[in-house]
Coordinates of C-alpha atoms in Angstrom, one line a residue:
M1088 CA 21.0 13.8 49.9
F1089 CA 18.4 12.9 52.2
K1090 CA 14.4 12.5 51.5
G1091 CA 12.0 14.1 53.8
V1092 CA 8.5 15.4 54.5
I1093 CA 7.7 19.0 54.7
G1094 CA 6.0 19.2 58.1
G1095 CA 5.5 22.9 58.6
V1096 CA 5.5 26.1 56.7
A1097 CA 6.0 29.8 57.8
A1098 CA 7.1 33.0 56.0
F1099 CA 10.8 32.5 56.8
G1100 CA 11.0 28.3 55.2
F1101 CA 9.7 25.0 55.7
F1102 CA 10.5 22.7 57.7
V1103 CA 11.6 19.2 56.9
E1104 CA 11.7 15.9 58.6
L1105 CA 13.8 13.5 57.3
Q1106 CA 12.8 9.9 56.8
D1107 CA 14.4 7.6 58.5
I1108 CA 16.9 9.1 61.2
F1109 CA 14.3 11.4 62.6
V1110 CA 16.2 14.5 62.3
E1111 CA 14.3 18.2 61.7
G1112 CA 15.6 21.0 59.4
M1113 CA 14.8 24.4 57.7
V1114 CA 15.1 25.4 54.0
R1115 CA 14.8 29.5 54.6
V1116 CA 13.0 30.9 51.4
T1117 CA 16.3 32.9 51.3
S1118 CA 17.7 29.5 49.5
L1119 CA 15.4 29.3 47.2
Y1120 CA 17.2 30.8 44.4
D1121 CA 14.3 29.7 41.2
D1122 CA 11.3 32.4 42.3
Y1123 CA 10.5 34.6 44.9
Y1124 CA 8.5 33.0 47.4
Q1125 CA 5.3 34.2 49.3
Y1126 CA 3.4 32.6 52.2
H1127 CA 0.1 32.6 52.1
E1128 CA -0.8 32.6 55.5
K1129 CA -4.5 31.3 55.1
R1130 CA -3.6 28.1 52.2
Y1131 CA -0.3 27.4 55.0
C1132 CA 1.7 27.3 52.2
L1133 CA 4.8 29.2 50.1
V1134 CA 4.1 29.7 46.6
G1135 CA 6.7 31.2 44.0
E1136 CA 5.3 34.0 41.9
R1137 CA 6.2 33.2 38.8
T1138 CA 6.3 29.6 38.1
H1139 CA 3.7 28.7 41.0
K1140 CA 5.5 26.4 42.5
T1141 CA 3.9 25.6 46.2
F1142 CA 5.7 24.2 48.8
K1143 CA 3.4 22.8 51.4
M1144 CA 2.8 20.1 54.3
G1145 CA 2.8 16.8 53.3
D1146 CA 5.1 17.4 50.5
E1147 CA 8.0 15.5 49.7
V1148 CA 11.6 17.0 49.2
V1149 CA 15.1 15.7 48.9
V1150 CA 17.4 18.0 50.9
R1151 CA 21.2 17.8 51.3
V1152 CA 22.5 19.0 54.5
D1153 CA 24.1 23.3 54.2
R1154 CA 24.6 24.2 57.8
V1155 CA 24.8 22.6 61.2
D1156 CA 24.9 24.9 64.3
V1157 CA 25.4 22.3 67.2
E1158 CA 25.3 25.6 70.2
R1159 CA 21.8 26.4 69.2
R1160 CA 20.7 22.7 67.7
H1161 CA 19.5 24.1 64.5
I1162 CA 20.4 22.3 61.2
D1163 CA 19.6 24.2 57.6
F1164 CA 18.7 22.1 54.7
G1165 CA 19.7 23.2 50.9
L1166 CA 16.7 22.0 48.7
I1167 CA 17.0 19.8 46.0
E1168 CA 14.1 18.7 44.4
K1169 CA 10.6 18.5 45.6
I1170 CA 9.1 15.1 45.0
D1171 CA 6.2 14.9 42.0
R1172 CA 3.9 12.0 43.3
M1173 CA 2.3 12.3 39.9
R1174 CA 5.5 11.3 38.4
G1175 CA 5.4 7.5 37.3

């Protein structure tokens, strides 16, 4: 498990920059099974249709490494949880 920060959002997922080791990868929207997420271009975020959960730049998340493509230099992450800053 790795902590990271969302550094970019697109219709197909969001980019996560891992803390401390300076590696970036992607959480694909197709791997988010708890809801159907739509991209809101003006707000630059993904929003769940049913849960209204949002993923936007600056959000902290915990991810795992799901797949590494060494040739293409791509890393796919799986979301474990979004860290809620409002929690105590």
